[in-house]
Short mmCIF file of C-alpha atoms and ligand atoms in Angstrom, two decimals:
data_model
loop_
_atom_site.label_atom_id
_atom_site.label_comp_id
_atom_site.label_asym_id
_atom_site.label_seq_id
_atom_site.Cartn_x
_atom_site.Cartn_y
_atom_site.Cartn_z
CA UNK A 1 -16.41 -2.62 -20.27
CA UNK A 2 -17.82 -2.86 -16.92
CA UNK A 3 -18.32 -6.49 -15.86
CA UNK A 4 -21.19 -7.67 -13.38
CA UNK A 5 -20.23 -10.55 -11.46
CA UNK A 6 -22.43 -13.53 -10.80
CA UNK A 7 -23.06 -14.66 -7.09
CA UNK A 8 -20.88 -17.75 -8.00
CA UNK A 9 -18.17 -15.34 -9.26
CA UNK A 10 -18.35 -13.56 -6.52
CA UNK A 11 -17.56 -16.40 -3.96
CA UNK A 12 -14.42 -17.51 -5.77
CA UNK A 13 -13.22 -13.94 -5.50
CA UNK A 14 -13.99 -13.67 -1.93
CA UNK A 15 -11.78 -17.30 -1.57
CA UNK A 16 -9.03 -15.22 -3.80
CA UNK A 17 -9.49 -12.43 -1.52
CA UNK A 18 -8.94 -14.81 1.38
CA UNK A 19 -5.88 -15.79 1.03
CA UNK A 20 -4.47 -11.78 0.14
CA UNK A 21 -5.51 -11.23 3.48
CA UNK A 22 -4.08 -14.39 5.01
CA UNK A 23 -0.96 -12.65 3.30
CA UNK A 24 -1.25 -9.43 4.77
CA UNK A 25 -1.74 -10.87 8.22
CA UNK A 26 1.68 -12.58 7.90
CA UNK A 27 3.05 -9.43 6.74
CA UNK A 28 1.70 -7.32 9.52
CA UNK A 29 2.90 -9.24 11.67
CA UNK A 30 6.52 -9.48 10.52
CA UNK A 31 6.80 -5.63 10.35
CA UNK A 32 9.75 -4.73 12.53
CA UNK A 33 13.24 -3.13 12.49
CA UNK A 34 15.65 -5.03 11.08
CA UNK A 35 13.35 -6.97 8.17
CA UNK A 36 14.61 -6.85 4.85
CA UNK A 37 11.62 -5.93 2.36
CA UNK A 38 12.68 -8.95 0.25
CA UNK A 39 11.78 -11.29 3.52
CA UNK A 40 7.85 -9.24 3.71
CA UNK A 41 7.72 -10.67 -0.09
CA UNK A 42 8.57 -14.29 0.75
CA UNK A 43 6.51 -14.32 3.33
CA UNK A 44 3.43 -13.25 1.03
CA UNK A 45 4.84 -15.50 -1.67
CA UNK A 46 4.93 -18.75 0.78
CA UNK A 47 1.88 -18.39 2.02
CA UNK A 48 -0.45 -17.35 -1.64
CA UNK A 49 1.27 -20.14 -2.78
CA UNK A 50 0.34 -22.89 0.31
CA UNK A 51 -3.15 -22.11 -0.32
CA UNK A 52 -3.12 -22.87 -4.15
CA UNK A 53 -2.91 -19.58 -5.48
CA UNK A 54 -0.66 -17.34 -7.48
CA UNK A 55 0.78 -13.83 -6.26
CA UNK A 56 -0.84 -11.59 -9.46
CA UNK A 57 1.56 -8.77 -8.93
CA UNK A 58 4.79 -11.10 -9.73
CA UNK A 59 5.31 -10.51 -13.50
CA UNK A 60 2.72 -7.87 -14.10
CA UNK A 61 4.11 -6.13 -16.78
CA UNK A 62 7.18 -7.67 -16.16
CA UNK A 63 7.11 -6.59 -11.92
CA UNK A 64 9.93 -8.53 -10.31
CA UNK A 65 7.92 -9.08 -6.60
CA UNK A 66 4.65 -10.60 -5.70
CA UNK A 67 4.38 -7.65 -2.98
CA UNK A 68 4.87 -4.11 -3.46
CA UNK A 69 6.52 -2.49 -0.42
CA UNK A 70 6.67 1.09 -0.45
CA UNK A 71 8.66 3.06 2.59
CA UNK A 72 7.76 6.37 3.32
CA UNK A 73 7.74 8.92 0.40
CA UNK A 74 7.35 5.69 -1.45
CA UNK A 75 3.41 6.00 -3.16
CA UNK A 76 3.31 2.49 -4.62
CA UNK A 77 5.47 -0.16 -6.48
CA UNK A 78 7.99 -0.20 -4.50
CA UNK A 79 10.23 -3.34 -5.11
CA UNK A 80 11.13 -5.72 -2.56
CA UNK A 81 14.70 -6.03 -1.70
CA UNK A 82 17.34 -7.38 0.74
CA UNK A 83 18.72 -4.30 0.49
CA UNK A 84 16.16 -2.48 2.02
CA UNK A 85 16.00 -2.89 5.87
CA UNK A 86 13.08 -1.65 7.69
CA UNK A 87 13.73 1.03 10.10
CA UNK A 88 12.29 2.01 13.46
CA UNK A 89 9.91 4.61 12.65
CA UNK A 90 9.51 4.13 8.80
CA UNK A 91 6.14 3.55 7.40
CA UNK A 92 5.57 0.56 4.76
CA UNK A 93 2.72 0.22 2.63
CA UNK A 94 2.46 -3.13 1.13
CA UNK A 95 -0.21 -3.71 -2.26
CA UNK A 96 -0.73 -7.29 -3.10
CA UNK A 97 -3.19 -9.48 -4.09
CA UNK A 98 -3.95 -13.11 -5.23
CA UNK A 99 -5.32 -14.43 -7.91
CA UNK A 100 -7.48 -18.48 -7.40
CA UNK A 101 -9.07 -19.93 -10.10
CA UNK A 102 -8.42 -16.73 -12.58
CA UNK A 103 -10.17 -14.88 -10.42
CA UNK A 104 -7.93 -11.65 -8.80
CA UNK A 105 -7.86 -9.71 -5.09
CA UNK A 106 -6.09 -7.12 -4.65
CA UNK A 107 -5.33 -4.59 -1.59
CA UNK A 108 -2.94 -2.28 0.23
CA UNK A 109 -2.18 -1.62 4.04
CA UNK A 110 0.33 0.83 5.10
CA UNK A 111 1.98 -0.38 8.73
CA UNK A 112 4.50 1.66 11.27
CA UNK A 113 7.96 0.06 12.01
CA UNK A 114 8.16 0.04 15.23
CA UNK A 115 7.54 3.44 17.52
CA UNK A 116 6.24 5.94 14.33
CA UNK A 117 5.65 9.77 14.95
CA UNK A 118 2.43 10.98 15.38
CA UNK A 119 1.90 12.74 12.26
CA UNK A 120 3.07 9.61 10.64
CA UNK A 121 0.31 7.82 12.45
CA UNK A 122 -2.04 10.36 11.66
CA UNK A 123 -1.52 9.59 8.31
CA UNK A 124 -2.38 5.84 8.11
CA UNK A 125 -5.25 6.61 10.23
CA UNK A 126 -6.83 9.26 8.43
CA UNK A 127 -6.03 7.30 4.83
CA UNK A 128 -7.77 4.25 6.20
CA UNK A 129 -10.73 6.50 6.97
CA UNK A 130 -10.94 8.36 4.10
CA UNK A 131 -11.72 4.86 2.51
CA UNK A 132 -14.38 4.13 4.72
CA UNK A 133 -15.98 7.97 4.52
CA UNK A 134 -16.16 6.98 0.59
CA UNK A 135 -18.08 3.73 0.89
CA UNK A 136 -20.63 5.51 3.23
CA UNK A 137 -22.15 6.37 -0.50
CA UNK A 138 -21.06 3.18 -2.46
CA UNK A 139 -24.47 1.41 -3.35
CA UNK A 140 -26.45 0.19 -6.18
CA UNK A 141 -27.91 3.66 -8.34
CA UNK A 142 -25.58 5.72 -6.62
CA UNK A 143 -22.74 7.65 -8.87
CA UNK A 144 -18.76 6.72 -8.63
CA UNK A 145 -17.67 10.41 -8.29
CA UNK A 146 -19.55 10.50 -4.82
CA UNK A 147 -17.74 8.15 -3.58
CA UNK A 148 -14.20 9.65 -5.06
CA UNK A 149 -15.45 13.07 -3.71
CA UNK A 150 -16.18 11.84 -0.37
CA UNK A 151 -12.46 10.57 0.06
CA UNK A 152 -11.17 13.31 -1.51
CA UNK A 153 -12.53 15.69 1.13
CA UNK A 154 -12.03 13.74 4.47
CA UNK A 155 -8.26 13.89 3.18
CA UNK A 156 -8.09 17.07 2.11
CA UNK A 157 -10.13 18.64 5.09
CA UNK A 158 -6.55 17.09 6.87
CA UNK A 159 -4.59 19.41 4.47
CA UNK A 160 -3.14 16.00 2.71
CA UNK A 161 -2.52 15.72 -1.03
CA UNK A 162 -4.70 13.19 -2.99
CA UNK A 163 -2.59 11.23 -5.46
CA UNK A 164 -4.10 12.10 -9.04
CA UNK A 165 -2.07 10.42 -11.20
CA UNK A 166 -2.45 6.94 -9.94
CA UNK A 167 -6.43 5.59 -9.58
CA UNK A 168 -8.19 2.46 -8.49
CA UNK A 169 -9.84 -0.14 -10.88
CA UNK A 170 -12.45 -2.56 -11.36
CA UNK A 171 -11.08 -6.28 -10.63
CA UNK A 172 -12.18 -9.69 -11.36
CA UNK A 173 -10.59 -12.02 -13.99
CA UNK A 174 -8.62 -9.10 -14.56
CA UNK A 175 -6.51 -7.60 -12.30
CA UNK A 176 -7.16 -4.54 -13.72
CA UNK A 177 -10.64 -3.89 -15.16
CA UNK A 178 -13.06 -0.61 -16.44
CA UNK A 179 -13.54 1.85 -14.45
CA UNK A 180 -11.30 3.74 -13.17
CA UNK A 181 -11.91 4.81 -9.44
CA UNK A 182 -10.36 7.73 -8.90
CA UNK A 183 -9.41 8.87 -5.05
CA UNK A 184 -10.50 12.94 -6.74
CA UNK A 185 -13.89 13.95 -8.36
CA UNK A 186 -17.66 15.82 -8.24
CA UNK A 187 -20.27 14.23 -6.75
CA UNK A 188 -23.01 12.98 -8.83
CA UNK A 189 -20.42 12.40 -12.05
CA UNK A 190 -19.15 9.22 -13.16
CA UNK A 191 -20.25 5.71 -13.86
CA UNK A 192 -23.69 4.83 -12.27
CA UNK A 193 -22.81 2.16 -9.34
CA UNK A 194 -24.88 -1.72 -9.86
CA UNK A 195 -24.68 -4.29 -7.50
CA UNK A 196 -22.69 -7.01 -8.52
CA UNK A 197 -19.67 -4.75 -9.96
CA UNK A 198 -16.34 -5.78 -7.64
CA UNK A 199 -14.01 -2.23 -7.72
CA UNK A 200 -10.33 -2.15 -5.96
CA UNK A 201 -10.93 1.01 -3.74
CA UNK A 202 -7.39 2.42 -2.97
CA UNK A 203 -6.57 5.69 -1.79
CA UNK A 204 -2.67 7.04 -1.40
CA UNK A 205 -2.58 10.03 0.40
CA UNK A 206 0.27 11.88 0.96
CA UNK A 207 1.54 14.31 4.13
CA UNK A 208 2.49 17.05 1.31
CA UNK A 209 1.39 17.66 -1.94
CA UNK A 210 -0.27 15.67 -4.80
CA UNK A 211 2.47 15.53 -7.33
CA UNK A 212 4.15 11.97 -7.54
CA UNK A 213 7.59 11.26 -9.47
CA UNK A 214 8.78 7.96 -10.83
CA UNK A 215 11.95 6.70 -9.73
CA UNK A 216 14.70 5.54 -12.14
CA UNK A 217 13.76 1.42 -11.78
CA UNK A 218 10.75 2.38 -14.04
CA UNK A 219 8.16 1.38 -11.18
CA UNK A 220 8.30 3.43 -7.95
CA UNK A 221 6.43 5.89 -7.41
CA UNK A 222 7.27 8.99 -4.96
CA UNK A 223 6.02 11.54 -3.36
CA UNK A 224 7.51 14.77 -5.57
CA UNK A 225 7.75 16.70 -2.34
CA UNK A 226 9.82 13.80 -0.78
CA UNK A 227 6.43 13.77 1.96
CA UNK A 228 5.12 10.51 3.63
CA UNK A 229 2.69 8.58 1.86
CA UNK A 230 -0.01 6.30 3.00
CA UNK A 231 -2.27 3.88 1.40
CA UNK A 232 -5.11 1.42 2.32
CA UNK A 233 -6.88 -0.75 -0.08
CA UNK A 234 -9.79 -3.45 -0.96
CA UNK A 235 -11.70 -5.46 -2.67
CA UNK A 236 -15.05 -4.76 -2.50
CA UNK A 237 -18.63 -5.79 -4.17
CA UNK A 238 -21.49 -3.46 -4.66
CA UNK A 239 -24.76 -5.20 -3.33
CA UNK A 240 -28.25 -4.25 -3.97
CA UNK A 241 -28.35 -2.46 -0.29
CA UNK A 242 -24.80 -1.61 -0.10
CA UNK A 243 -21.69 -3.49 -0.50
CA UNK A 244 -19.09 -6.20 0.92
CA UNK A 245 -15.56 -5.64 1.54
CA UNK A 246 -14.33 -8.94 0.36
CA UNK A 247 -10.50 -8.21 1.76
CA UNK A 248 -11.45 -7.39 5.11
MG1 MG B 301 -5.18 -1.89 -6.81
#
């Protein structure tokens, strides 16, 4: 079921939403050679928790970290750990959210370690657009599979893969809510678009091919190819003449 949030809903998401990107910040900033993935977590953890919130991503279905942090062929749900150092040149993606009040943010940024190769930056940059190309048709009437097919073809038109197998998601009291928003589809399909639905908008893009692989922890995805992957993320309301990016 697709929920429509009221414009009092709404606000205490964008306060949840608030402090994910008060999070990321800290994060962003922290992003050198050197930095253990595990610190990247605390950091987020700290700081969600200073502002009276909850990570939402620690103990979701049992995830050990309230970040993920993904490095390089690394897709998503990657597990923080001392044991993985940040290297000059690696790319990290980090997905996190908060959740205030039972009501849930969530979002994704993928940042260069240091000095990155331009391909590498290419990728970021042309993930984080591929977002933005897709909410050029997010409004009220409009269809969800525009929007998918709009990211879809900036990244493809760069000869990247599209992750298939992994999808954003309606988000509210649930992390996870109906529908699925797929990075992949026609134009003109899908769910019809109101104002007032909140969707997690989240395409992973890789350098290679589309095919992901889990690894054997059970919750890290990777690129099947072994290829970079990128991904960029938020939470965003549809308005009646458009929308808001609440994680912004
Ligand atoms: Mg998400």
């Amino acid at each position: 079921m697709i929920t429509i949030k009221s414009a009092k809903q709404v606000e205490k998401m964008r306060l949840s939403a608030k402090i994910a990107k008060g999070a990321v910040d800290l994060i962003e900033k922290a992003v050198k050679p050197g930095v253990s993935t595990a610190y990247l977590d605390k950091i987020a953890h700290d700081y969600i928790v200073s502002k009276g919130a909850k990570p939402n991503f620690l103990n979701y279905n049992g995830f050990p970290g309230s970040i993920c942090a993904s490095v390089n062929d690394e897709v998503v749900h990657g597990i923080p750990s001392k044991h993985v150092i940040l290297q000059e040149g690696d790319i990290i993606s980090i997905d996190m959210g908060a959740v205030l009040d039972g009501w849930h943010s969530d979002m994704a940024r993928t940042f260069g370690v240091g000095k990155i190769s331009p391909e590498a930056q290419q990728l970021i940059d042309v993930t984080k657009q591929s977002f933005f190309e897709g909410l050029k048709f997010l409004k009220h009437g409009a269809r969800l599979g525009d929007v998918s097919h709009a990211i879809q073809e900036y990244a493809e038109s760069y000869g990247y893969g599209v992750v298939r197998d992994l999808v954003g998601h309606g988000i509210g009291q649930s992390l996870h809510e109906d529908p699925n928003v797929p990075n992949f589809g026609k134009a003109g399909h899908g769910v019809k678009l109101a104002a007032g639905m909140t969707l997690a908008i989240e395409p992973m893009i890789t350098a290679g091919g589309y095919k992901v692989a889990l690894l054997d922890n059970d919750w890290t995805v990777v690129t099947d190819d072994g290829s970079l992957a990128a991904h960029y993320e938020n939470t965003v309301l549809i308005t009646k003449d458009g929308y808001e990016i609440l994680t912004l």
